[in-house]
PDB file of C-alpha atoms in Angstrom:
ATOM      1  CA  UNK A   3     180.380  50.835 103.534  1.00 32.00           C
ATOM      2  CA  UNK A   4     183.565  52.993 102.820  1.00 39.00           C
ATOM      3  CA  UNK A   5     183.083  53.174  99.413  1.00 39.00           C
ATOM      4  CA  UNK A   6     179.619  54.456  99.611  1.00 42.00           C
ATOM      5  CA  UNK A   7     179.022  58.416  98.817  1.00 46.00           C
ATOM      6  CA  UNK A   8     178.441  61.404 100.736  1.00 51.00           C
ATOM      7  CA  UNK A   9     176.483  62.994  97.879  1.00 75.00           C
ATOM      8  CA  UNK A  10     173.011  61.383  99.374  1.00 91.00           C
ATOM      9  CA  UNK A  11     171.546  62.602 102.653  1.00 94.00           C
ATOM     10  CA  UNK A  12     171.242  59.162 104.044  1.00 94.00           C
ATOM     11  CA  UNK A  13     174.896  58.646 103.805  1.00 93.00           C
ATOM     12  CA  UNK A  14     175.599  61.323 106.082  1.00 95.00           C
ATOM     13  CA  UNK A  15     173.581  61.109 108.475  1.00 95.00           C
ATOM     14  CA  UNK A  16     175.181  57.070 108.680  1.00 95.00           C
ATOM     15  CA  UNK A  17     178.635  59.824 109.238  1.00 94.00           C
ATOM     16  CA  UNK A  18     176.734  61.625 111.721  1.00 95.00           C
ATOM     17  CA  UNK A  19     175.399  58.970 114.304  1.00 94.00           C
ATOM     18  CA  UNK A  20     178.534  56.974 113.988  1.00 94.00           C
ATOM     19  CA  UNK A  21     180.428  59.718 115.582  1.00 93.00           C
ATOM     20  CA  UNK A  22     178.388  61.485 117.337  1.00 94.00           C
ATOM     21  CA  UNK A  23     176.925  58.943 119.798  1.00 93.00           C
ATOM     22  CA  UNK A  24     175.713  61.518 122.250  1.00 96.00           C
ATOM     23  CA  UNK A  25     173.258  63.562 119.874  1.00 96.00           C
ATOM     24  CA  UNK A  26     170.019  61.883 120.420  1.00 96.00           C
ATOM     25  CA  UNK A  27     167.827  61.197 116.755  1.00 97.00           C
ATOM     26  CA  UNK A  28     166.537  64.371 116.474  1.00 97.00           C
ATOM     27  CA  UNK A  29     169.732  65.840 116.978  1.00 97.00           C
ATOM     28  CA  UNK A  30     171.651  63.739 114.342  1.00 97.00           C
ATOM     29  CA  UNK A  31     169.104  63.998 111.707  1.00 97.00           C
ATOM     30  CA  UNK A  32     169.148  67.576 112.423  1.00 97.00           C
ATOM     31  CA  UNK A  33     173.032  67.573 112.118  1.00 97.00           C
ATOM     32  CA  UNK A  34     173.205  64.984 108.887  1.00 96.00           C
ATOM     33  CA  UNK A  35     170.598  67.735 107.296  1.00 97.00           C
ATOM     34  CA  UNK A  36     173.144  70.689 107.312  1.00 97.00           C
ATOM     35  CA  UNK A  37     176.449  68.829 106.443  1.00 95.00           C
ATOM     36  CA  UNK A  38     174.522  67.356 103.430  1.00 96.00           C
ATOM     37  CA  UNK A  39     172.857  70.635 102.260  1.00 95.00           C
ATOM     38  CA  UNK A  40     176.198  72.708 102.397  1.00 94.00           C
ATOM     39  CA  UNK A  41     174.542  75.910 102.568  1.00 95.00           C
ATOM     40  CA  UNK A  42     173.444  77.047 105.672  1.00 95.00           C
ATOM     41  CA  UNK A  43     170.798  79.701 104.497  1.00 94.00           C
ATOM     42  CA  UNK A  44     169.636  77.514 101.828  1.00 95.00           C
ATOM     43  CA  UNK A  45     168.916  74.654 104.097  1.00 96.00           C
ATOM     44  CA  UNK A  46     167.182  76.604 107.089  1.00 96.00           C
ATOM     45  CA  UNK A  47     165.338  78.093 104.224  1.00 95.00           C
ATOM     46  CA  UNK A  48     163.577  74.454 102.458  1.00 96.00           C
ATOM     47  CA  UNK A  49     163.222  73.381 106.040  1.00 96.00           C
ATOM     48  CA  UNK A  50     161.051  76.188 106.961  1.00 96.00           C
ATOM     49  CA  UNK A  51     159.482  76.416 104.384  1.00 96.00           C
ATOM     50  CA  UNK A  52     158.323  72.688 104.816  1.00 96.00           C
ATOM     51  CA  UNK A  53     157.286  72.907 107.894  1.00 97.00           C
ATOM     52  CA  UNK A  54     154.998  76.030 107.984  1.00 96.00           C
ATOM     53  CA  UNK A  55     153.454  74.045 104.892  1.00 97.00           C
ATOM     54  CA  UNK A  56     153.253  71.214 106.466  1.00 97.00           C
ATOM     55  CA  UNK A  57     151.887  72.641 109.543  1.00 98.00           C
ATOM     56  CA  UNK A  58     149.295  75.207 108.194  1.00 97.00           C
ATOM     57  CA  UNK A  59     147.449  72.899 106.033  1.00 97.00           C
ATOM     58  CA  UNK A  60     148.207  69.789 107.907  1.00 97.00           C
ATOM     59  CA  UNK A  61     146.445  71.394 110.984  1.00 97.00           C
ATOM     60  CA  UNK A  62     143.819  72.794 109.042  1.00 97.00           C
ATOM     61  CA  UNK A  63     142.993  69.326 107.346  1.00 96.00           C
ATOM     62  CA  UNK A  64     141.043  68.047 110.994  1.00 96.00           C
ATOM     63  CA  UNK A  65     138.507  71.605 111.083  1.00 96.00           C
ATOM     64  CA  UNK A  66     138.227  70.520 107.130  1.00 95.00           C
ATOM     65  CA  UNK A  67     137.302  67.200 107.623  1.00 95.00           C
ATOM     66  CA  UNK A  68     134.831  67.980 111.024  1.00 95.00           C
ATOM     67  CA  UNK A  69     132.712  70.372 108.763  1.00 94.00           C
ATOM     68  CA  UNK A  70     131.791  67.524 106.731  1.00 92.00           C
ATOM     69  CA  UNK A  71     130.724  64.801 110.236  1.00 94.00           C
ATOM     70  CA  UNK A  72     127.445  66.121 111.440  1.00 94.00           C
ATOM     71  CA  UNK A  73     128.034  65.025 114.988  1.00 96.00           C
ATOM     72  CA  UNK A  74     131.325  67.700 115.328  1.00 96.00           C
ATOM     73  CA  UNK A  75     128.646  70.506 114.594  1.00 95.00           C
ATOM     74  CA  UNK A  76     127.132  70.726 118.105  1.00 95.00           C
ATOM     75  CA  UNK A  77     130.586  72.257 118.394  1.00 97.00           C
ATOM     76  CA  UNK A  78     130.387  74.925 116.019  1.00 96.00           C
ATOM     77  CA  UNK A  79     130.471  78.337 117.008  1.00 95.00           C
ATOM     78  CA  UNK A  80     128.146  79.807 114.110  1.00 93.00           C
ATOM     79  CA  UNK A  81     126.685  76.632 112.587  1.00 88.00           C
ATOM     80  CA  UNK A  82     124.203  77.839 110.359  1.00 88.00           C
ATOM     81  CA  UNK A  83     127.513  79.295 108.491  1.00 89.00           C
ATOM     82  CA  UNK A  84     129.298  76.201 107.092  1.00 90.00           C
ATOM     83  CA  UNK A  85     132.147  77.221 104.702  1.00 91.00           C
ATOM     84  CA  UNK A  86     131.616  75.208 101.030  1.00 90.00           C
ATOM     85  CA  UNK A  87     134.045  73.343  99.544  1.00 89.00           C
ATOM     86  CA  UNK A  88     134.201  76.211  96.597  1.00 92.00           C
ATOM     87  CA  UNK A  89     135.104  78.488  99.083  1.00 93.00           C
ATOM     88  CA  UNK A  90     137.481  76.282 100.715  1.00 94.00           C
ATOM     89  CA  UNK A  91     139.359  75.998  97.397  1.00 95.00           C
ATOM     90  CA  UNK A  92     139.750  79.577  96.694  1.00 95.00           C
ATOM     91  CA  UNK A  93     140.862  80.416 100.707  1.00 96.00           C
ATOM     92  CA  UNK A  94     143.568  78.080 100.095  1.00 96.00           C
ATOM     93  CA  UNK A  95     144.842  79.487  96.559  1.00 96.00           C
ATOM     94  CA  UNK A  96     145.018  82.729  97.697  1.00 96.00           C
ATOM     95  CA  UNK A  97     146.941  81.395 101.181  1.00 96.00           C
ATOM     96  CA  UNK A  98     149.298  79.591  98.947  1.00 96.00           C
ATOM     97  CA  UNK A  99     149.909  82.804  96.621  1.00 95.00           C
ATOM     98  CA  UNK A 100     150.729  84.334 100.005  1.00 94.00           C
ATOM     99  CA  UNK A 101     152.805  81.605 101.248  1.00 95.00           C
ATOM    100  CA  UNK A 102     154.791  81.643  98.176  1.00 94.00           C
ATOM    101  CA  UNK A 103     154.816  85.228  97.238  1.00 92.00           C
ATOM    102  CA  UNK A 104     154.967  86.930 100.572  1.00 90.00           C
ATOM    103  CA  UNK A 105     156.255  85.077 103.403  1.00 89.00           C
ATOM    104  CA  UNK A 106     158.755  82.838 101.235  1.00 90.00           C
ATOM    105  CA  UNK A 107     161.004  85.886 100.941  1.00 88.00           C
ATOM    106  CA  UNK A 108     160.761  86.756 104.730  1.00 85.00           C
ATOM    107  CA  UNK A 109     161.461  83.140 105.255  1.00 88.00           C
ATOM    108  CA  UNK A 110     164.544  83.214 103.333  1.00 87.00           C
ATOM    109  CA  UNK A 111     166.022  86.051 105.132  1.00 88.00           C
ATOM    110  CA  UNK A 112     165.162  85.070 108.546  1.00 89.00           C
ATOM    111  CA  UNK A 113     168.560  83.011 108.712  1.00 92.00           C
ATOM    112  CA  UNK A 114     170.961  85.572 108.080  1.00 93.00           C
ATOM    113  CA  UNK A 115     169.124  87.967 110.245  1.00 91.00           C
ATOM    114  CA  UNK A 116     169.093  86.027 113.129  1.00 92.00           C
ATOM    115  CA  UNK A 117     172.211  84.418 113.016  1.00 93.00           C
ATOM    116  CA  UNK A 118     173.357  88.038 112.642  1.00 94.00           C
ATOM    117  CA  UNK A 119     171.241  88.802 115.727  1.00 94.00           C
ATOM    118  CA  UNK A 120     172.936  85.974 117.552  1.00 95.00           C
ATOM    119  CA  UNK A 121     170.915  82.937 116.744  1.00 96.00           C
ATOM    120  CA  UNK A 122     171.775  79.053 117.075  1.00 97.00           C
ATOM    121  CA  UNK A 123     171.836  76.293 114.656  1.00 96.00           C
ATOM    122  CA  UNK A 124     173.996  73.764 115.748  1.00 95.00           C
ATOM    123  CA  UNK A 125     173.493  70.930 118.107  1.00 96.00           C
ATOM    124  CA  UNK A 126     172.682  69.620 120.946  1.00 97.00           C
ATOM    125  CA  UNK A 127     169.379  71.126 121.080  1.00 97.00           C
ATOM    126  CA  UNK A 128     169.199  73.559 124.248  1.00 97.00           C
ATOM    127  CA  UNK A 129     167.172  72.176 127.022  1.00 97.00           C
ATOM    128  CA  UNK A 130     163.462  71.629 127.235  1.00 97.00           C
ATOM    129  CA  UNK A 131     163.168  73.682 130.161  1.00 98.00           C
ATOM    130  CA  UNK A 132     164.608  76.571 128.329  1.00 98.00           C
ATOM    131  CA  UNK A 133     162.798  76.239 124.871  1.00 98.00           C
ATOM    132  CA  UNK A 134     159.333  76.320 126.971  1.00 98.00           C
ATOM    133  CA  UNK A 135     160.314  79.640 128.630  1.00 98.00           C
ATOM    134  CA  UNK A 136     161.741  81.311 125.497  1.00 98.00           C
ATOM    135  CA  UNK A 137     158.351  80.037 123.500  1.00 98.00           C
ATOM    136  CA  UNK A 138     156.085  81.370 126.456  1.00 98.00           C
ATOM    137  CA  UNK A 139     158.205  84.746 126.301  1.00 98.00           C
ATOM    138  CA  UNK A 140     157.452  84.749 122.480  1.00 98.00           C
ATOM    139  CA  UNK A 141     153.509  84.471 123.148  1.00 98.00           C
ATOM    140  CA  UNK A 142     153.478  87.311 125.373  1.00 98.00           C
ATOM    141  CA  UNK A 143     155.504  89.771 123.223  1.00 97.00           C
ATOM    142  CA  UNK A 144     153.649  88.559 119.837  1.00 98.00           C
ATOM    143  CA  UNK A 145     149.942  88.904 121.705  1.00 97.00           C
ATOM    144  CA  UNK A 146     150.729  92.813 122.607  1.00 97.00           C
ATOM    145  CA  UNK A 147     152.268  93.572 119.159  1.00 97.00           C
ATOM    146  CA  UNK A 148     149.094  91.734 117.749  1.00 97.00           C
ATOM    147  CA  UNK A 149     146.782  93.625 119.726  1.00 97.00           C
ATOM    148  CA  UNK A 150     147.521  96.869 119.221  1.00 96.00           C
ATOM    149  CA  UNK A 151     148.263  96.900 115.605  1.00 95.00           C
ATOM    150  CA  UNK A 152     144.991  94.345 114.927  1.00 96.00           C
ATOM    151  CA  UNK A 153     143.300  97.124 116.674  1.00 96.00           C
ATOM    152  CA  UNK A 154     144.923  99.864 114.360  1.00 95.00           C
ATOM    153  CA  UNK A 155     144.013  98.091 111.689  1.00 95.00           C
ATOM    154  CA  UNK A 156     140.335  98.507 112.221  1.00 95.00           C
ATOM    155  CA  UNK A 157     140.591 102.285 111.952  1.00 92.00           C
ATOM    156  CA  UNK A 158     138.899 103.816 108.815  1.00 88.00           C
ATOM    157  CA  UNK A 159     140.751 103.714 106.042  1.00 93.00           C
ATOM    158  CA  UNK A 160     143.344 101.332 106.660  1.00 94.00           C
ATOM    159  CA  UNK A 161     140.665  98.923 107.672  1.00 95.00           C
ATOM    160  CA  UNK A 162     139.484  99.155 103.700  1.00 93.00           C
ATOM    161  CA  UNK A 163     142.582  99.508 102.693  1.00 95.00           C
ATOM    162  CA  UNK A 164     144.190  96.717 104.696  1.00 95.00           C
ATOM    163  CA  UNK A 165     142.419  94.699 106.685  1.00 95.00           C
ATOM    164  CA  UNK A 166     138.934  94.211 104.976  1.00 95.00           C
ATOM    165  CA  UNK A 167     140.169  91.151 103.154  1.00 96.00           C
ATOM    166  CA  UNK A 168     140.677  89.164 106.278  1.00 96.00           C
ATOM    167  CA  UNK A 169     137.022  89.608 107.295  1.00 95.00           C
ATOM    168  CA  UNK A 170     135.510  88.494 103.886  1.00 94.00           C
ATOM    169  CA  UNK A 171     135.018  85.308 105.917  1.00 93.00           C
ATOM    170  CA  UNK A 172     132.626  86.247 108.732  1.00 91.00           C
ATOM    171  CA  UNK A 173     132.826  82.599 110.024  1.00 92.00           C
ATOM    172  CA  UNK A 174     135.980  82.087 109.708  1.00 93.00           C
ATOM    173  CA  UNK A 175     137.571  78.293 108.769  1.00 96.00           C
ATOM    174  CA  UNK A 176     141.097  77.438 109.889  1.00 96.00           C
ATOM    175  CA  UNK A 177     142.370  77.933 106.311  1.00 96.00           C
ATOM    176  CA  UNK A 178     141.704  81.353 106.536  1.00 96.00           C
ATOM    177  CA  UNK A 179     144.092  82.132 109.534  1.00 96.00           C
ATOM    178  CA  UNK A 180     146.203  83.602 107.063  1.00 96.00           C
ATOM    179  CA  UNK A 181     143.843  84.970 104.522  1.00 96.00           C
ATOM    180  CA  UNK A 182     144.762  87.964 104.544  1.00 96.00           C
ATOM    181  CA  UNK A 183     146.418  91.174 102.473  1.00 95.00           C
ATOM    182  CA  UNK A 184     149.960  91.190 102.044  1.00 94.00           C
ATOM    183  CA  UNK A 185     150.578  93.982 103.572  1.00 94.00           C
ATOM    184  CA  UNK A 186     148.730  92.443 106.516  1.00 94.00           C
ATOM    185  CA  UNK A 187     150.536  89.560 106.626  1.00 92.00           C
ATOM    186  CA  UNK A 188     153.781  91.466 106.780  1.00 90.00           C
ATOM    187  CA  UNK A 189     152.761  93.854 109.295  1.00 88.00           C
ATOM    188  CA  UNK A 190     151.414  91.098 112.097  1.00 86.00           C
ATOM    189  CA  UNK A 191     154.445  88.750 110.540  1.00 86.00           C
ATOM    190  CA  UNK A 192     156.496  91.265 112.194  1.00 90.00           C
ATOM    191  CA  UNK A 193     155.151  89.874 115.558  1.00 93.00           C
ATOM    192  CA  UNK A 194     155.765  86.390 114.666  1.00 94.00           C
ATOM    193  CA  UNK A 195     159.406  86.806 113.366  1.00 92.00           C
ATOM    194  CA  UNK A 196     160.655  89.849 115.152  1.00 93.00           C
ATOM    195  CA  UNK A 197     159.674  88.945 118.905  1.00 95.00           C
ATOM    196  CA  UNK A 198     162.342  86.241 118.818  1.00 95.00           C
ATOM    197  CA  UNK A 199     164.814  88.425 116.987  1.00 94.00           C
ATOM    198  CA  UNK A 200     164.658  90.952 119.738  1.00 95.00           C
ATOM    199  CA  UNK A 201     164.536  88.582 122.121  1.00 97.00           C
ATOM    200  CA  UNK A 202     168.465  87.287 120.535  1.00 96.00           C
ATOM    201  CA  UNK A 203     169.555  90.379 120.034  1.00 95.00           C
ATOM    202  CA  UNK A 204     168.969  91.647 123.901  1.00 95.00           C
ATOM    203  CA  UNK A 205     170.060  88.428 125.433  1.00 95.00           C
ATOM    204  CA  UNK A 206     171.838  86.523 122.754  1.00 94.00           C
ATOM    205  CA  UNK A 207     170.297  83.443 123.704  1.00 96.00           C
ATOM    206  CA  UNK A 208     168.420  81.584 121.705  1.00 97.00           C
ATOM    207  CA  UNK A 209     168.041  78.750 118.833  1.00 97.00           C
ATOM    208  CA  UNK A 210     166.468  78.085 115.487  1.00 97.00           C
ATOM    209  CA  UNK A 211     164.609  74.768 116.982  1.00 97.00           C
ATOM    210  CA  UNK A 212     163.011  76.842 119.517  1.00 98.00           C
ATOM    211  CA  UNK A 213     162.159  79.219 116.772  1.00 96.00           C
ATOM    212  CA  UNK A 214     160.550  76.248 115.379  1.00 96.00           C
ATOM    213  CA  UNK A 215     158.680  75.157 117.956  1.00 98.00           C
ATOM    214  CA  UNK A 216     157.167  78.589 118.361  1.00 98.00           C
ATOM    215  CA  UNK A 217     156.084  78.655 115.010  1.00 96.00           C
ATOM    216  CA  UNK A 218     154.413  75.783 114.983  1.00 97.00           C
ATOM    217  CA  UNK A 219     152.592  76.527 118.590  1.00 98.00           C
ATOM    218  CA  UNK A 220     151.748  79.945 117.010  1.00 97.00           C
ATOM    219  CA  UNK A 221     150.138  78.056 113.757  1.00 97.00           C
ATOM    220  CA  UNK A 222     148.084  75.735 115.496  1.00 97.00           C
ATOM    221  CA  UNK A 223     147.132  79.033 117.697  1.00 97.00           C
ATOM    222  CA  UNK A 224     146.110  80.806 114.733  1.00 97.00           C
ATOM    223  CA  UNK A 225     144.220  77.903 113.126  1.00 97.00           C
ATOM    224  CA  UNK A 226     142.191  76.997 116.235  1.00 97.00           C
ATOM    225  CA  UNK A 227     141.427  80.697 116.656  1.00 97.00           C
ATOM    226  CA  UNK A 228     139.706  80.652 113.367  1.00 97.00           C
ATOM    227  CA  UNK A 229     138.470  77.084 112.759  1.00 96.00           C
ATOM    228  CA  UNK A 230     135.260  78.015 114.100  1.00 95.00           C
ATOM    229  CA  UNK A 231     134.469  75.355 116.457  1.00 97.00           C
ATOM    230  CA  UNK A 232     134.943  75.316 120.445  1.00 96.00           C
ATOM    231  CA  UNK A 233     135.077  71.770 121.466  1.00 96.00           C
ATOM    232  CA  UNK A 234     135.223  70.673 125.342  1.00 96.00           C
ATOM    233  CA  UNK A 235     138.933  69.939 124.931  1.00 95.00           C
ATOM    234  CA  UNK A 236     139.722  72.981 123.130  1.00 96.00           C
ATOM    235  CA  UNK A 237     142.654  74.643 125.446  1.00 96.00           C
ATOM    236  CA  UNK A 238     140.848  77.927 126.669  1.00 95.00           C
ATOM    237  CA  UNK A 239     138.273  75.796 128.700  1.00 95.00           C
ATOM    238  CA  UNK A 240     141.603  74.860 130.934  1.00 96.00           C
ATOM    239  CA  UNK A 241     143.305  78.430 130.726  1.00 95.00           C
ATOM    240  CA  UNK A 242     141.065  80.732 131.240  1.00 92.00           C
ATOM    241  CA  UNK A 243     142.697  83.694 130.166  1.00 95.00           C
ATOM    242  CA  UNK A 244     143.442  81.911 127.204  1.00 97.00           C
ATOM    243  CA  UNK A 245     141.662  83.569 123.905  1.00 95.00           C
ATOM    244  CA  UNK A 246     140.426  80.369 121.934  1.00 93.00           C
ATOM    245  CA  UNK A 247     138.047  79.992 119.020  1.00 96.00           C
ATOM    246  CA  UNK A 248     135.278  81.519 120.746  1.00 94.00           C
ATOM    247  CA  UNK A 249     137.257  85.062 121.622  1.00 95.00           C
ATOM    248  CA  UNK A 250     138.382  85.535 118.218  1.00 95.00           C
ATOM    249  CA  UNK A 251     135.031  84.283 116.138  1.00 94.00           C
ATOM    250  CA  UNK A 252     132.917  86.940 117.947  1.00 93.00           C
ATOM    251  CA  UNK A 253     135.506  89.587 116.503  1.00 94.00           C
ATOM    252  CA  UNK A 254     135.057  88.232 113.186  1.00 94.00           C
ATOM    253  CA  UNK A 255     130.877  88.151 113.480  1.00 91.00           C
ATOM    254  CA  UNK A 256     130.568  91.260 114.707  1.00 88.00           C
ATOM    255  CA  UNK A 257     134.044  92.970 112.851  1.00 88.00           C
ATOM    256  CA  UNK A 258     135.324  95.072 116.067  1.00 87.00           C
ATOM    257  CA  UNK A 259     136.491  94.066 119.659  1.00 92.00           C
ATOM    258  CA  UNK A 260     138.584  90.904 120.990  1.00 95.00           C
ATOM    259  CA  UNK A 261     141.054  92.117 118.677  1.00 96.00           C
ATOM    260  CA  UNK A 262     144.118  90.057 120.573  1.00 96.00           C
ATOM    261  CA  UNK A 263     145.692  86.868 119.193  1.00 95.00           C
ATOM    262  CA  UNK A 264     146.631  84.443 122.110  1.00 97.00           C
ATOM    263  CA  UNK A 265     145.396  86.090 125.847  1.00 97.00           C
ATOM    264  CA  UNK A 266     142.191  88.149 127.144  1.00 96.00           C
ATOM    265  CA  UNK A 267     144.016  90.302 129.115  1.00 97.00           C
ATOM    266  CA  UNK A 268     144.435  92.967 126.833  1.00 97.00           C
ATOM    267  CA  UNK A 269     141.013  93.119 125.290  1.00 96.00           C
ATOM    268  CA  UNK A 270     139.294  92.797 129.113  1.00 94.00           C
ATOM    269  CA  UNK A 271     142.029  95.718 130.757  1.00 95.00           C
ATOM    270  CA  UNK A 272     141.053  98.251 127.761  1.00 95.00           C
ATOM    271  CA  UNK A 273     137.738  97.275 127.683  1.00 92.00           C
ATOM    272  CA  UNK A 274     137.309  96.218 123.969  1.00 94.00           C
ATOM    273  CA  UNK A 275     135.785  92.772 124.441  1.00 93.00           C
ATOM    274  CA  UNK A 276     133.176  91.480 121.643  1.00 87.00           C
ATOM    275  CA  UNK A 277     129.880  90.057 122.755  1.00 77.00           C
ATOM    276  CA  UNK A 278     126.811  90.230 124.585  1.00 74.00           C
ATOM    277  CA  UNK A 279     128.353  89.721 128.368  1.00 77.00           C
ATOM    278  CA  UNK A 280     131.007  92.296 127.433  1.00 74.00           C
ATOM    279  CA  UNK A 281     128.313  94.749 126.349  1.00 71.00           C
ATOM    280  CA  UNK A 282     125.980  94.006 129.275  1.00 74.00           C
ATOM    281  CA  UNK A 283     129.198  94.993 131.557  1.00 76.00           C
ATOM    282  CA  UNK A 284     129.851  98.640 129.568  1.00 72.00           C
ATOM    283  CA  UNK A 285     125.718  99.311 130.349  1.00 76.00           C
ATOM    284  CA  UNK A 286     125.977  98.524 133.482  1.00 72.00           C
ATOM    285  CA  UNK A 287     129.400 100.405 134.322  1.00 74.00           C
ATOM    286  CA  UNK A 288     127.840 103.459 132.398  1.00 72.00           C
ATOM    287  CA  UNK A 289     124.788 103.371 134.366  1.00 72.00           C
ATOM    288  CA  UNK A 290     126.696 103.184 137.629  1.00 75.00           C
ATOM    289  CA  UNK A 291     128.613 106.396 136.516  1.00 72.00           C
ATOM    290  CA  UNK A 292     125.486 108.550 135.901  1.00 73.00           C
ATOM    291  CA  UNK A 293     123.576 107.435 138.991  1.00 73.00           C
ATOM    292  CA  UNK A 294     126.839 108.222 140.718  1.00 72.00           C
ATOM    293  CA  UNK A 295     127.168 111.476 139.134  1.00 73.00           C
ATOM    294  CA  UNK A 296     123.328 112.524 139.917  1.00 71.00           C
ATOM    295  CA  UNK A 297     123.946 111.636 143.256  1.00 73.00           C
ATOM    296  CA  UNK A 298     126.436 114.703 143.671  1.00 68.00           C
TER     297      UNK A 298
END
């Protein structure tokens, strides 16, 4: 056993939970995965990497596969809009173009940054209890920096100049969460990435796994937003102020309103809701101010 080398991962991570009986699996695998690499940046950078791959399409793969079992349609928010295959295809090259050409760098420097900032690495993990508020922190502060520069986005020319390429899809598929410009995909990235960075930098709490976590909760948020399809169990049915598949499909059918990511609350206290109930509510509030006003 002595003899055998530290050059493969396996190896160390034998090092790792021999000595370090307290770190739970996650912990030492976690652990075994730096010591091996060597290179702190390099390794935060594969594993990242990984995992929003794994994530985005691996997420994706269940709206894929529903589009093509007839009884998962009743659940489909604009049916008689099925995406095809070809179009599948050439959403996913150009999200993998992005992936590789525009978010890899950000990826790559998130480590320094943050660790700058104040960020965690090591282990133990911090507790759950701590992770959930940080990552419900992180949805609030991403939704209003989403909001308000989604909305921005749909003024004149930056809307052709920006963000007309995410509405080529006007039934949106969860592939094309991220179908977008790059300058797009910086601009809202900044949401993503830099709520947690702010968050370290004003409290100097914080730690990459949570950073994780969030990223992955903020992936599957995307995805379901755009998969197209509001089932039963979908999670805005049990939080109602949460946006769901439903919110955000209506903003890309009808290209303006619902223009938050995660919440209502910002869409329904400025009054830019999408849809049919939302529009019946403006007529009627407008109708109720000039009857008021002839009444003077």
């Amino acid at each position: 056993m002595e003899s055998r080398s530290r050059s493969d991962y396996f190896s160390v991570l034998d090092e790792v939970s021999k000595y370090n009986v307290q770190l739970n699996t996650a912990e030492r695998l976690w652990a075994a995965w730096y010591l091996w690499m060597q290179n702190d940046i390099l390794a935060t950078g594969i594993m990242s990497f990984v995992m929003h791959e794994a994530v985005y399409f691996g997420r994706s793969l269940p709206f894929i596969i529903a589009d093509f079992i007839p009884y998962f349609h009743k659940y489909k928010i604009q049916v008689q809009k099925m995406p095809t295959l070809k179009e599948q295809w050439q959403c996913t090259y150009v999200v993998l173009l992005s992936h590789f050409t525009v978010e890899l760098p950000q990826i790559w420097l998130f480590h320094p940054l943050a660790t700058y900032c104040g960020m965690e690495f090591g282990v133990p993990f911090p507790p759950l209890w701590k992770m959930a508020m940080h990552i419900a922190i992180f949805f609030v502060m991403e939704d209003a920096w989403h909001y308000w520069f989604h909305r921005l986005l749909h003024h004149g020319p930056l809307y052709r100049a920006i963000h007309k390429m995410h509405h080529y899809y006007s039934a949106p598929f969860g592939l094309a969460a991220e179908y977008a410009s790059p300058i797009e995909v910086m601009l809202l990235g900044i949401g993503i990435i830099g709520s947690p960075i702010l968050w370290v930098s004003l409290s100097g709490d914080l730690h990459l796994i949570t950073m994780y976590l969030w990223i992955t909760l903020r992936l599957f948020q995307a995805i379901d937003a755009h998969s197209g399809y509001d089932f039963p169990w979908s999670l805005r049915h049990f939080l109602p102020f949460w946006a769901g598949a439903d919110h955000h499909d209506l903003h890309h059918e009808k290209f303006i309103g619902n223009y938050a990511s995660s919440f209502r609350w910002w869409d329904y206290m400025l009054d830019t809701e999408a849809g049919v109930e939302a529009n019946k509510r403006r007529r009627e509030k407008k109708l109720k101010a000039i009857k008021a006003q002839k009444q003077q």
